[in-house]
């Protein structure tokens, strides 16, 4: 009897582990997508995700796409709705969406995208590259040391670098802290200028322009062309969408490709091919030096070889 009981218990444990690690195969899957805000980069990531997952599963997958209009409270409401309707997987597009999903469920698989640093966003100590549990995804972090080097390459005489960012964005704080380290190592003076929302961004941006030779803006959807261009202060941007508005150059990733990578991860999870708890966070497959020709002309900046034009 003891031997039989042991066999039964082992079988139960195996089934339990299988259920936790990978989703059971189904005829159809419902995927909830929570996107923080309508923005070119995030829109591209969502499209890449849907295209890749549709290519893998065809009409077996259905999407529920909702936009939080830039409000983290809306993210929580949207995610709770997905949990209540028992979707098969949640795609959280941007950090607040990921944080809301992580707080809402430990059972439904969650894939983040357009998230810069998972350890920082989810308060994980001893980061190993894998979140564990029911969470994984892709990161939009371009190499910050290379972005710092870009500033020095384009503006060798610059001394004071202003780091303009939104204090409400956890990812931006992380990028600013890291960029400060890299810029300091290059012998440059880095000064952070934080704004809280659209009400004070113009005044903070003007203060940053007054005190800086060059500005760096991380991946936090900041639009300040109406301030920096008249002030004749060049901006190195953390991603292409920002660079198209107010920047002169960026080390860019493709958010569409990032979404595709996330969609491929989702397909493996839904079909049971992969265990999300063991899936490391993935990064953009490549980065590209890009420049904004119109803004460079307006500011009289000459871009060296090796950069591609935006657009």
CSV table of C-alpha atoms in Angstrom, one decimal, residues 34-37 42 45-46 75 91-101 111-116 118 121 138 140 169 171 219 221 255:
chain,number,residue,atom,x,y,z
A,34,UNK,CA,-2.6,45.8,-21.9
A,35,UNK,CA,-0.7,48.6,-23.6
A,36,UNK,CA,0.1,51.6,-21.4
A,37,UNK,CA,-0.4,54.4,-23.9
A,42,UNK,CA,4.5,50.6,-28.1
A,45,UNK,CA,5.6,46.2,-30.2
A,46,UNK,CA,1.9,45.2,-30.0
A,75,UNK,CA,-3.6,49.2,-16.2
A,91,UNK,CA,1.0,40.6,-22.7
A,92,UNK,CA,1.9,43.7,-20.7
A,93,UNK,CA,3.3,46.4,-22.9
A,94,UNK,CA,5.4,48.8,-20.8
A,95,UNK,CA,6.5,48.7,-17.2
A,96,UNK,CA,3.2,49.9,-15.4
A,97,UNK,CA,1.3,47.3,-17.3
A,98,UNK,CA,3.8,44.6,-16.2
A,99,UNK,CA,3.7,45.7,-12.6
A,100,UNK,CA,-0.1,45.7,-12.6
A,101,UNK,CA,-0.1,42.2,-14.1
A,111,UNK,CA,4.9,38.4,-20.9
A,112,UNK,CA,6.2,41.9,-20.7
A,113,UNK,CA,7.5,44.0,-23.6
A,114,UNK,CA,8.9,47.5,-23.9
A,115,UNK,CA,10.2,47.0,-20.3
A,116,UNK,CA,13.7,48.3,-19.7
A,118,UNK,CA,12.8,43.7,-15.0
A,121,UNK,CA,10.5,47.1,-12.2
A,138,UNK,CA,11.5,41.1,-23.6
A,140,UNK,CA,13.8,47.4,-24.8
A,169,UNK,CA,8.8,56.2,-14.8
A,171,UNK,CA,12.6,52.5,-16.1
A,219,UNK,CA,12.8,55.7,-23.2
A,221,UNK,CA,7.9,59.1,-24.2
A,255,UNK,CA,10.1,47.7,-31.3
